[in-house]
Amino acid sequence: MTEGWQSYRTEKLPEATVLRLGLYQRVLAEFARARRTTISSDELGRHTGENPANVRKDLSRLGTLGTRGTGYDVGTIAARIDEVFATSTPRRVVVVGLGNLGRALVRSRSFFQQGFEVAALFDSSPAVVGTTVAGHVVQPMESVTPEVEALGARFGVLTVPPEAAQDAVERLVRGGVGYIVNFAPKLLQVETTVVVRYVDLSIELQMLGYVEAQGLRSTTSSSIGSSGRQLGSPSAEVLS
Amino acid sequence: MTEGWQSYRTEKLPEATVLRLGLYQRVLAEFARARRTTISSDELGRHTGENPANVRKDLSRLGTLGTRGTGYDVGTIAARIDEVFATSTPRRVVVVGLGNLGRALVRSRSFFQQGFEVAALFDSSPAVVGTTVAGHVVQPMESVTPEVEALGARFGVLTVPPEAAQDAVERLVRGGVGYIVNFAPKLLQVETTVVVRYVDLSIELQMLGYVEAQGLRSTTSSSIGSSGRQLGSPSAEVLS
DNA sequence: TAGATTGTTAATCGATTAACAATC
DNA sequence: TAGATTGTTAATCGATTAACAATC
C-alpha cells in the first residue's frame, strides 16, 4: 500500500490475536510518549498480562517485524497494527439509543477512536429527539434508514432496550449498516452478511459473583475482557 | 443446602460455560414470563446463538436436570443457575469514577442485578464529590478504603481514567475488595488473591473495523461478547 | 410403540505455552 | 564473541461440535 515498502498480504488473523493487537497498540502509544523506541515481547507481555511467546506469535503474524537480540521498533509495529485496523480510513458510526449507556459512549473519548467518528444519533423517545448530545442533534427512529443511507454509514452501535433491538437493527441494515456492536441483551435476527458483536456488561459482575461463590481465586492477574470474549469474549463471538 | 433436595457439589465450571449461563438465564426469564414451563436445548440454543449440543453440555454440568424426550423445566434450571451464581446472597458493590460510563452503569437497570447492589460511589473531582447520583452521595477518594471497610463491600467497579486506575485499585483492595471489574484500559498490579475482570469497550468497534478491512463476513450470526468477552473475551480473561 | 430429546463420548478445532535454534 | 531476544515448532490445554445410545 506504501511504495518502497512491502505490503504484507495479512491473511485472516485469529480473533484472539486481533483482540490483543488493540492492547498492544495502547502500550506502544505509552512507550512512544515516553520516547522509547524499542520494546521486547517480554515488556509488551508484562504490560498487557500476556505470555511473551504469545506476543511474539501475534506480532509474527503481521510480518517479520522484530530484530533478534534487540526487540521491536515501537514505531514500526504501531504503524503496522494501524495498517491492519485500517485506522486511516474514516468510518462513520451511528448510535441508536441515547439512554445512559448510549450517552456515555458518545461522550467518551475512548470508545470512538482510531478512525471511528460519530455520524448520527437516534432515539425513540420524543423527549430525547431534538436534543443535542455531544454536538449531534438526536433524530427519531423513522430517520434511521434514510439518514444512514445518506451518510453512507457502515457501522452501528445499538444501545436500546432489548425489546427495541430487533426493530432498530432492521432499520440500520436497510440503510446499509453492515457492522454492529449490540449492547442490548438480545440475539438479533440478521442476514448472514451482517456482522454483529454482542457486548453484555452485566455478565462481568455475574462472573465475579460466581468466582466468589466458589471461593476460587485466580493465580495470576492477567489480561483483558473484550467485554464481551471477553469470552471475549470470552466469550463466544461472531466472526469467521 | 436445601433439605429434601440434593445439593449438587458443582465443581469448578469452565469459564465459557459460566458466561453462557447468564445468557440462558435471560431466555429462561422470558419463557417464564410467557408462561412456558418447558424448554429444549434446541430452543435455548436458538435464542442464544449457541449450538444445542453445547447447551446440553453446559446444563449437564449443573446436574441431571433435563427429561429425555421432553426437555428442561424452565423453573428448575432457572433456579439451579441462580444457585450457581448465589444470587440470593446480597453483594455490595462500590463504584469508583463517576464520569459518563460510571454514571451510566450506576443508573442502568441491567448492570446491577441478581443480588448486586450499589453500596457507595467515589470520585476524585471536587466538582463531583458531594453530588448525588442514583440516590448515593459521591464521596472523595480518601474515603474509599475506610468506607469499603465499614460497608464490608467485596466488589468494586473501576470507571476511572487509566492514570488513576492503579491508585484506585489499591484503595479498594486495602479496604477489603477482592473482586473488581476494571473498565480502565490499564493492567492492574494486584495481589494474586484479587480477581480482576478487564472490560475494554473500544476493542469491539476496532474488531469490526478489522473485519470490514478484511472484507470478511460472518457466516452465522451467533452469540455473545463478554464485552470483552467475546473471548471473552473473547478475550483472554482472568480466572483459573 | 414411535417420536423426541437428553446426556455423554469421541473428533475436531483453535488458542496458549514451553522450548530452542536462528541471529542480531 | 557473549548475551539477548526473535521466530517458529511441538506439546498442551480448553472449548466446540457431531453423533448416537439411553430413555422419557
Coordinates of C-alpha atoms (C1' of nucleotides) in Angstrom, one line a residue:
Chain A
M1 CA 0.0 0.0 0.0
T2 CA 3.0 2.2 0.5
E3 CA 5.8 2.3 -2.0
G4 CA 9.3 1.0 -1.4
W5 CA 7.8 -1.0 1.4
Q6 CA 6.4 -4.4 1.3
S7 CA 2.7 -4.6 1.8
Y8 CA 2.1 -7.8 3.7
R9 CA -0.9 -9.7 2.5
T10 CA -2.0 -10.3 6.0
E11 CA -4.2 -13.4 6.0
K12 CA -7.2 -13.6 8.2
L13 CA -5.9 -13.2 11.8
P14 CA -7.3 -15.3 14.6
E15 CA -9.9 -13.4 16.6
A16 CA -7.9 -13.7 19.8
T17 CA -4.9 -12.1 18.1
V18 CA -7.0 -9.2 16.7
L19 CA -8.4 -8.5 20.2
R20 CA -4.9 -8.4 21.6
L21 CA -3.5 -6.1 18.9
G22 CA -5.7 -3.3 20.4
L23 CA -4.0 -3.9 23.8
Y24 CA -0.5 -3.7 22.2
Q25 CA -1.4 -0.5 20.4
R26 CA -2.2 1.2 23.7
V27 CA 1.1 0.1 25.3
L28 CA 3.0 1.1 22.2
A29 CA 1.4 4.6 22.4
E30 CA 2.6 4.9 26.0
F31 CA 6.1 3.9 25.1
A32 CA 6.1 6.3 22.2
R33 CA 5.0 9.1 24.5
A34 CA 7.9 8.1 26.8
R35 CA 10.3 8.4 23.8
R36 CA 11.1 4.7 24.0
T37 CA 12.0 3.4 20.5
T38 CA 12.3 -0.3 21.3
I39 CA 10.1 -2.8 23.1
S40 CA 10.6 -6.5 23.7
S41 CA 8.0 -9.2 23.7
D42 CA 8.7 -9.6 27.4
E43 CA 7.9 -5.9 28.1
L44 CA 4.8 -6.0 25.9
G45 CA 3.7 -9.1 27.7
R46 CA 4.2 -7.5 31.1
H47 CA 2.1 -4.5 30.2
T48 CA -0.7 -6.5 28.8
G49 CA -0.8 -9.5 31.0
E50 CA 0.0 -11.8 28.1
N51 CA 2.6 -14.5 27.7
P52 CA 5.7 -13.2 25.8
A53 CA 5.5 -16.2 23.5
N54 CA 2.0 -15.3 22.6
V55 CA 3.0 -11.7 21.9
R56 CA 5.7 -12.9 19.5
K57 CA 3.3 -15.2 17.8
D58 CA 0.8 -12.4 17.4
L59 CA 3.3 -10.0 16.0
S60 CA 4.9 -12.5 13.7
R61 CA 1.6 -12.9 12.0
L62 CA 1.8 -9.3 10.9
G63 CA 5.1 -10.0 9.2
T64 CA 8.7 -10.2 10.3
L65 CA 8.9 -7.0 12.3
G66 CA 11.3 -7.7 15.1
T67 CA 15.1 -7.8 15.4
R68 CA 16.6 -10.7 17.2
G69 CA 18.6 -9.7 20.2
T70 CA 17.0 -6.3 20.3
G71 CA 13.2 -6.4 20.2
Y72 CA 10.7 -4.5 18.2
D73 CA 10.8 -0.9 16.9
V74 CA 7.9 0.8 18.6
G75 CA 7.0 3.0 15.6
T76 CA 7.2 0.1 13.2
I77 CA 4.8 -2.2 14.9
A78 CA 2.4 0.6 15.9
A79 CA 2.2 1.6 12.3
R80 CA 1.7 -2.0 11.2
I81 CA -1.1 -2.5 13.7
D82 CA -2.8 0.7 12.5
E83 CA -2.5 -0.7 9.0
V84 CA -4.2 -3.9 10.0
F85 CA -7.1 -2.0 11.5
A86 CA -7.1 0.4 8.6
T87 CA -7.4 3.3 11.0
S88 CA -6.6 5.8 8.3
T89 CA -9.9 5.1 6.6
P90 CA -12.5 7.3 8.3
R91 CA -15.5 5.3 9.4
R92 CA -18.9 6.7 10.1
V93 CA -20.8 5.2 13.1
V94 CA -24.4 5.8 14.0
V95 CA -25.7 5.3 17.5
V96 CA -29.2 4.1 18.2
G97 CA -30.5 4.6 21.8
L98 CA -29.4 7.5 23.9
G99 CA -30.1 6.3 27.4
N100 CA -27.3 6.3 30.0
L101 CA -25.0 4.0 28.1
G102 CA -25.5 5.5 24.7
R103 CA -24.8 8.9 26.0
A104 CA -21.7 7.7 27.9
L105 CA -20.3 6.0 24.8
V106 CA -20.9 9.0 22.5
R107 CA -19.3 11.4 25.0
S108 CA -16.4 9.2 25.9
R109 CA -13.1 9.9 24.4
S110 CA -12.0 6.2 24.3
F111 CA -14.9 4.4 22.6
F112 CA -14.7 6.2 19.3
Q113 CA -11.1 6.4 18.4
Q114 CA -8.8 5.2 15.7
G115 CA -10.7 6.4 12.6
F116 CA -14.2 6.0 14.0
E117 CA -16.4 9.0 14.2
V118 CA -20.0 9.6 15.4
A119 CA -22.1 10.4 12.3
A120 CA -25.6 10.5 13.7
L121 CA -27.7 9.7 16.8
F122 CA -31.2 8.3 17.1
D123 CA -33.7 7.6 19.8
S124 CA -37.3 6.7 20.0
S125 CA -38.3 8.9 22.9
P126 CA -39.9 12.2 21.8
A127 CA -38.3 13.8 24.9
V128 CA -34.9 13.0 23.6
V129 CA -35.4 13.6 19.9
G130 CA -34.3 17.1 19.0
T131 CA -31.9 17.5 22.0
T132 CA -28.2 17.8 21.3
V133 CA -25.8 15.2 22.6
A134 CA -22.1 15.7 22.1
G135 CA -22.8 18.1 19.3
H136 CA -25.3 16.0 17.4
V137 CA -29.0 16.6 17.3
V138 CA -30.8 13.4 18.2
Q139 CA -33.1 12.2 15.4
P140 CA -36.3 10.0 15.5
M141 CA -36.3 6.3 14.6
E142 CA -38.0 6.9 11.3
S143 CA -34.9 8.8 10.2
V144 CA -32.5 5.9 10.8
T145 CA -32.8 4.2 7.4
P146 CA -32.7 7.3 5.2
E147 CA -30.0 9.0 7.3
V148 CA -27.7 6.0 7.3
E149 CA -28.2 5.7 3.6
A150 CA -27.5 9.4 3.0
L151 CA -24.4 9.4 5.3
G152 CA -23.1 6.1 3.9
A153 CA -22.6 4.9 7.4
R154 CA -21.5 1.2 7.6
F155 CA -21.2 0.9 11.4
G156 CA -23.9 1.0 14.1
V157 CA -24.0 0.9 17.8
L158 CA -27.1 -0.4 19.5
T159 CA -27.8 0.9 23.0
V160 CA -31.6 0.4 23.1
P161 CA -33.6 -1.8 25.4
P162 CA -33.9 -5.5 24.3
E163 CA -37.5 -5.1 23.1
A164 CA -36.4 -2.3 20.7
A165 CA -33.3 -4.0 19.4
Q166 CA -34.7 -6.0 16.5
D167 CA -36.6 -3.1 15.1
A168 CA -33.6 -0.9 15.4
V169 CA -31.3 -3.3 13.7
E170 CA -33.6 -3.8 10.8
R171 CA -33.7 0.0 10.2
L172 CA -29.9 0.1 10.4
V173 CA -29.4 -2.8 8.0
R174 CA -32.0 -1.4 5.5
G175 CA -29.9 1.8 5.4
G176 CA -26.8 -0.1 4.6
V177 CA -25.1 -0.7 8.0
G178 CA -23.2 -4.0 8.0
Y179 CA -21.2 -3.9 11.2
I180 CA -22.9 -3.6 14.6
V181 CA -22.0 -3.5 18.2
N182 CA -25.0 -4.6 20.2
F183 CA -25.3 -3.8 23.9
A184 CA -28.9 -4.9 24.1
P185 CA -29.1 -8.3 25.7
K186 CA -31.0 -9.8 22.8
L187 CA -29.9 -12.1 19.9
L188 CA -30.5 -10.3 16.7
Q189 CA -32.0 -11.9 13.5
V190 CA -30.0 -10.5 10.7
E191 CA -28.8 -11.6 7.3
T192 CA -25.5 -13.5 7.5
T193 CA -23.7 -10.8 5.7
V194 CA -24.2 -8.5 8.7
V195 CA -21.5 -8.8 11.4
V196 CA -22.7 -8.3 15.0
R197 CA -20.6 -8.1 18.1
Y198 CA -22.6 -8.8 21.3
V199 CA -21.5 -7.0 24.4
D200 CA -23.0 -7.8 27.8
L201 CA -21.8 -5.8 30.7
S202 CA -23.8 -7.4 33.4
I203 CA -22.2 -10.8 32.7
E204 CA -18.9 -9.5 34.1
L205 CA -20.2 -8.8 37.6
Q206 CA -22.1 -12.1 37.5
M207 CA -18.9 -13.9 36.6
L208 CA -17.2 -12.4 39.7
G209 CA -20.2 -13.4 41.7
Y210 CA -19.6 -17.0 40.6
V211 CA -15.9 -16.9 41.4
E212 CA -16.7 -15.5 44.9
A213 CA -19.4 -18.1 45.4
Q214 CA -16.9 -20.9 44.5
G215 CA -14.3 -19.3 46.7
L216 CA -11.9 -19.6 43.8
R217 CA -9.0 -17.3 43.3
S218 CA -7.1 -16.5 40.1
T219 CA -3.4 -17.3 40.5
T220 CA -2.2 -14.7 38.0
S221 CA -3.9 -11.5 37.3
S222 CA -3.8 -11.4 33.6
S223 CA -5.4 -9.8 30.7
I224 CA -8.4 -8.5 29.1
G225 CA -12.1 -8.9 28.6
S226 CA -13.4 -7.8 25.3
S227 CA -16.3 -7.0 27.5
G228 CA -17.7 -9.2 25.7
R229 CA -14.8 -12.6 24.9
Q230 CA -14.1 -11.5 26.6
L231 CA -15.2 -14.6 26.2
G232 CA -14.4 -12.4 24.7
S233 CA -15.5 -12.8 24.8
P234 CA -14.7 -14.5 26.1
S235 CA -16.9 -15.3 25.1
A236 CA -18.3 -16.9 22.0
E237 CA -18.3 -14.1 19.5
V238 CA -19.3 -13.5 15.9
L239 CA -16.6 -13.6 13.2
S240 CA -15.1 -16.2 11.0
Chain B
M1 CA -28.0 -26.5 51.0
T2 CA -31.8 -27.1 50.9
E3 CA -33.4 -30.1 52.5
G4 CA -35.2 -32.9 50.8
W5 CA -33.3 -31.8 47.7
Q6 CA -29.9 -32.9 46.5
S7 CA -27.4 -30.1 46.7
Y8 CA -25.0 -30.8 43.8
R9 CA -21.4 -30.2 44.6
T10 CA -20.9 -28.2 41.4
E11 CA -17.2 -28.5 40.6
K12 CA -15.5 -25.5 39.0
L13 CA -17.3 -24.8 35.8
P14 CA -15.4 -23.8 32.6
E15 CA -15.3 -20.0 32.2
A16 CA -17.1 -20.2 28.8
T17 CA -19.9 -22.2 30.5
V18 CA -20.3 -19.6 33.3
L19 CA -20.5 -16.8 30.7
R20 CA -23.3 -18.6 28.8
L21 CA -25.3 -19.4 32.0
G22 CA -26.1 -15.7 32.2
L23 CA -27.5 -15.8 28.6
Y24 CA -29.6 -18.8 29.4
Q25 CA -30.9 -17.1 32.5
R26 CA -32.2 -14.3 30.4
V27 CA -34.0 -16.5 27.9
L28 CA -35.5 -18.6 30.8
A29 CA -36.9 -15.4 32.3
E30 CA -38.5 -14.6 29.0
F31 CA -40.0 -18.1 28.8
A32 CA -41.2 -17.9 32.4
R33 CA -42.9 -14.6 31.7
A34 CA -44.6 -16.2 28.7
R35 CA -45.8 -19.0 31.0
R36 CA -43.8 -21.6 29.1
T37 CA -42.9 -24.4 31.5
T38 CA -40.6 -26.4 29.3
I39 CA -37.7 -25.6 27.0
S40 CA -35.4 -27.7 24.8
S41 CA -31.7 -27.4 24.2
D42 CA -32.6 -26.5 20.7
E43 CA -34.9 -23.6 21.7
L44 CA -32.3 -22.4 24.2
G45 CA -29.7 -22.6 21.5
R46 CA -31.8 -20.7 19.0
H47 CA -32.4 -17.9 21.5
T48 CA -28.7 -17.5 22.5
G49 CA -27.0 -18.3 19.2
E50 CA -25.4 -21.4 20.8
N51 CA -25.1 -24.9 19.5
P52 CA -27.7 -27.1 21.1
A53 CA -25.1 -29.7 22.0
N54 CA -23.2 -27.0 23.8
V55 CA -26.3 -26.0 25.7
R56 CA -26.8 -29.6 26.8
K57 CA -23.2 -29.9 27.8
D58 CA -23.4 -26.7 29.9
L59 CA -26.6 -27.7 31.6
S60 CA -25.4 -31.2 32.3
R61 CA -22.6 -29.8 34.3
L62 CA -25.1 -28.4 36.7
G63 CA -26.6 -31.8 37.4
T64 CA -29.0 -34.1 35.6
L65 CA -31.8 -31.6 35.1
G66 CA -33.5 -32.5 31.8
T67 CA -36.0 -35.0 30.8
R68 CA -35.2 -37.1 27.7
G69 CA -37.9 -36.7 25.1
T70 CA -39.3 -33.6 26.7
G71 CA -36.6 -31.0 27.5
Y72 CA -35.9 -28.9 30.6
D73 CA -38.2 -27.5 33.1
V74 CA -37.9 -23.7 32.9
G75 CA -38.2 -23.1 36.6
T76 CA -35.9 -25.9 37.6
I77 CA -32.9 -24.8 35.5
A78 CA -33.5 -21.1 36.3
A79 CA -33.4 -21.9 40.0
R80 CA -30.3 -24.0 39.5
I81 CA -28.5 -21.3 37.7
D82 CA -29.4 -18.8 40.4
E83 CA -28.0 -21.2 42.8
V84 CA -24.7 -21.4 40.9
F85 CA -24.4 -17.6 40.9
A86 CA -25.6 -17.5 44.5
T87 CA -27.9 -14.6 43.6
S88 CA -29.7 -14.8 46.9
T89 CA -26.6 -13.6 48.8
P90 CA -26.7 -9.8 48.6
R91 CA -23.4 -8.3 47.4
R92 CA -22.3 -4.8 48.0
V93 CA -20.5 -3.1 45.1
V94 CA -18.7 0.2 45.2
V95 CA -18.1 2.2 42.1
V96 CA -15.0 4.4 41.7
G97 CA -15.2 7.0 38.9
L98 CA -18.4 8.8 38.0
G99 CA -17.7 10.0 34.6
N100 CA -20.0 9.2 31.7
L101 CA -19.6 5.4 32.0
G102 CA -19.7 5.2 35.8
R103 CA -22.9 7.2 35.9
A104 CA -24.4 5.1 33.1
L105 CA -23.7 1.8 34.9
V106 CA -24.9 3.0 38.3
R107 CA -28.2 4.3 36.7
S108 CA -28.7 1.4 34.5
R109 CA -31.2 -1.3 35.5
S110 CA -29.3 -4.1 33.9
F111 CA -25.7 -3.8 35.2
F112 CA -26.5 -4.3 38.8
Q113 CA -28.9 -7.1 39.1
Q114 CA -29.1 -10.5 40.6
G115 CA -28.1 -9.8 44.1
F116 CA -25.7 -7.0 43.3
E117 CA -26.4 -3.6 44.9
V118 CA -24.6 -0.3 44.7
A119 CA -23.2 0.4 48.2
A120 CA -21.1 3.6 47.6
L121 CA -19.8 5.9 44.9
F122 CA -16.4 7.7 44.8
D123 CA -14.7 10.2 42.5
S124 CA -11.6 12.4 42.6
S125 CA -13.2 15.5 41.2
P126 CA -14.2 18.1 43.8
A127 CA -17.0 19.1 41.4
V128 CA -18.5 15.7 41.5
V129 CA -17.9 14.8 45.2
G130 CA -21.0 15.7 47.2
T131 CA -23.4 15.4 44.3
T132 CA -26.0 12.7 44.3
V133 CA -26.0 10.1 41.6
A134 CA -28.8 7.5 41.6
G135 CA -29.5 8.2 45.3
H136 CA -26.0 8.0 46.5
V137 CA -23.8 10.9 47.6
V138 CA -20.5 10.7 45.8
Q139 CA -17.5 10.6 48.3
P140 CA -13.9 11.6 47.8
M141 CA -11.1 9.1 47.0
E142 CA -9.7 9.4 50.6
S143 CA -12.9 7.7 51.8
V144 CA -12.6 4.7 49.6
T145 CA -10.6 2.5 52.0
P146 CA -12.5 3.3 55.2
E147 CA -15.9 3.2 53.6
V148 CA -15.3 -0.1 51.8
E149 CA -14.1 -1.5 55.1
A150 CA -17.1 -0.1 57.1
L151 CA -19.6 -1.4 54.5
G152 CA -17.8 -4.8 54.1
A153 CA -18.0 -4.4 50.3
R154 CA -16.2 -7.1 48.5
F155 CA -16.9 -6.0 44.9
G156 CA -15.6 -2.9 43.0
V157 CA -16.2 -1.3 39.6
L158 CA -13.4 0.9 38.2
T159 CA -14.5 3.5 35.8
V160 CA -11.7 6.0 36.2
P161 CA -9.1 7.1 33.6
P162 CA -6.2 4.8 33.1
E163 CA -3.8 7.0 35.0
A164 CA -6.0 6.9 38.1
A165 CA -6.7 3.1 38.0
Q166 CA -3.7 1.8 40.0
D167 CA -4.2 4.2 42.9
A168 CA -7.9 3.5 42.9
V169 CA -7.5 -0.3 42.9
E170 CA -5.0 0.0 45.8
R171 CA -7.5 1.9 47.9
L172 CA -10.2 -0.7 47.1
V173 CA -8.0 -3.7 48.0
R174 CA -6.8 -2.1 51.2
G175 CA -10.4 -1.8 52.2
G176 CA -11.1 -5.4 51.5
V177 CA -12.4 -5.5 47.9
G178 CA -11.4 -8.8 46.3
Y179 CA -13.4 -8.8 43.0
I180 CA -13.1 -6.0 40.5
V181 CA -14.5 -5.1 37.1
N182 CA -12.0 -2.7 35.5
F183 CA -13.1 -0.6 32.6
A184 CA -9.9 1.4 32.6
P185 CA -7.6 0.3 29.8
K186 CA -4.8 -0.4 32.1
L187 CA -3.3 -3.6 33.5
L188 CA -3.6 -3.5 37.3
Q189 CA -0.9 -4.7 39.7
V190 CA -2.7 -6.5 42.5
E191 CA -2.1 -9.4 44.8
T192 CA -2.9 -12.7 43.2
T193 CA -5.8 -13.2 45.6
V194 CA -7.7 -10.3 43.9
V195 CA -9.7 -11.2 40.9
V196 CA -9.9 -8.7 38.1
R197 CA -12.1 -8.8 35.0
Y198 CA -10.9 -6.4 32.3
V199 CA -13.5 -4.8 30.0
D200 CA -12.5 -2.8 27.0
L201 CA -15.4 -1.4 25.0
S202 CA -13.3 0.3 22.3
I203 CA -11.9 -3.1 21.2
E204 CA -15.3 -4.1 19.9
L205 CA -15.5 -1.3 17.3
Q206 CA -11.9 -1.9 16.4
M207 CA -12.6 -5.6 15.8
L208 CA -15.4 -4.6 13.5
G209 CA -13.1 -2.3 11.7
Y210 CA -10.7 -5.1 11.2
V211 CA -13.4 -7.4 9.8
E212 CA -14.5 -4.7 7.4
A213 CA -11.0 -4.0 6.3
Q214 CA -10.5 -7.7 5.5
G215 CA -13.8 -7.8 3.7
L216 CA -14.7 -10.8 5.8
R217 CA -18.2 -11.8 6.7
S218 CA -19.5 -14.0 9.4
T219 CA -21.5 -16.9 8.1
T220 CA -23.6 -17.4 11.2
S221 CA -24.7 -14.6 13.4
S222 CA -24.1 -16.0 16.8
S223 CA -23.6 -15.3 20.3
I224 CA -22.1 -13.0 22.9
G225 CA -19.2 -11.0 23.8
S226 CA -18.5 -10.6 27.4
S227 CA -17.5 -7.2 26.2
G228 CA -14.8 -8.1 26.3
R229 CA -15.5 -11.3 26.3
Q230 CA -16.5 -12.0 23.4
L231 CA -13.2 -14.5 24.4
G232 CA -14.4 -13.2 26.3
S233 CA -13.5 -12.2 25.5
P234 CA -13.2 -13.1 23.6
S235 CA -10.8 -12.3 25.1
A236 CA -8.3 -13.7 27.4
E237 CA -9.8 -13.2 30.8
V238 CA -8.8 -13.7 34.4
L239 CA -10.0 -16.7 36.3
S240 CA -8.4 -20.0 37.0
Chain C
dT1 C1' -44.9 -48.2 20.5
dA2 C1' -42.9 -44.2 17.8
dG3 C1' -41.0 -39.7 18.2
dA4 C1' -38.4 -36.5 20.7
dT5 C1' -34.8 -35.0 23.2
dT6 C1' -31.3 -35.7 26.7
dG7 C1' -26.6 -36.9 28.4
dT8 C1' -22.2 -38.2 27.0
dT9 C1' -18.4 -39.8 24.1
dA10 C1' -15.2 -39.0 20.5
dA11 C1' -13.5 -36.0 17.0
dT12 C1' -12.2 -31.5 15.9
dC13 C1' -10.8 -27.1 16.2
dG14 C1' -8.5 -23.1 18.0
dA15 C1' -5.6 -20.9 21.2
dT16 C1' -1.8 -20.9 24.7
dT17 C1' 2.7 -22.1 26.3
dA18 C1' 7.4 -24.1 26.5
dA19 C1' 11.4 -24.7 24.3
dC20 C1' 15.0 -23.7 21.3
dA21 C1' 17.5 -22.9 17.0
dA22 C1' 18.4 -18.7 14.4
dT23 C1' 20.5 -14.5 14.5
dC24 C1' 21.2 -9.7 15.8
Chain D
dT1 C1' 32.5 -13.2 20.9
dA2 C1' 28.7 -13.5 24.5
dG3 C1' 24.2 -12.1 25.7
dA4 C1' 19.7 -11.1 24.3
dT5 C1' 15.7 -11.8 22.0
dT6 C1' 13.1 -13.2 17.9
dG7 C1' 10.5 -16.5 15.0
dT8 C1' 8.7 -21.0 14.9
dT9 C1' 7.8 -25.8 16.2
dA10 C1' 5.8 -29.1 19.0
dA11 C1' 3.1 -30.1 23.2
dT12 C1' -0.7 -28.9 25.7
dC13 C1' -4.9 -27.2 27.0
dG14 C1' -9.7 -25.9 26.7
dA15 C1' -13.8 -25.3 24.1
dT16 C1' -17.0 -26.7 20.3
dT17 C1' -19.4 -29.8 17.6
dA18 C1' -21.2 -34.2 15.6
dA19 C1' -23.1 -38.3 16.6
dC20 C1' -25.7 -41.6 19.0
dA21 C1' -27.2 -44.7 22.7
dA22 C1' -30.3 -44.1 26.6
dT23 C1' -34.7 -43.1 27.8
dC24 C1' -38.9 -40.3 28.6

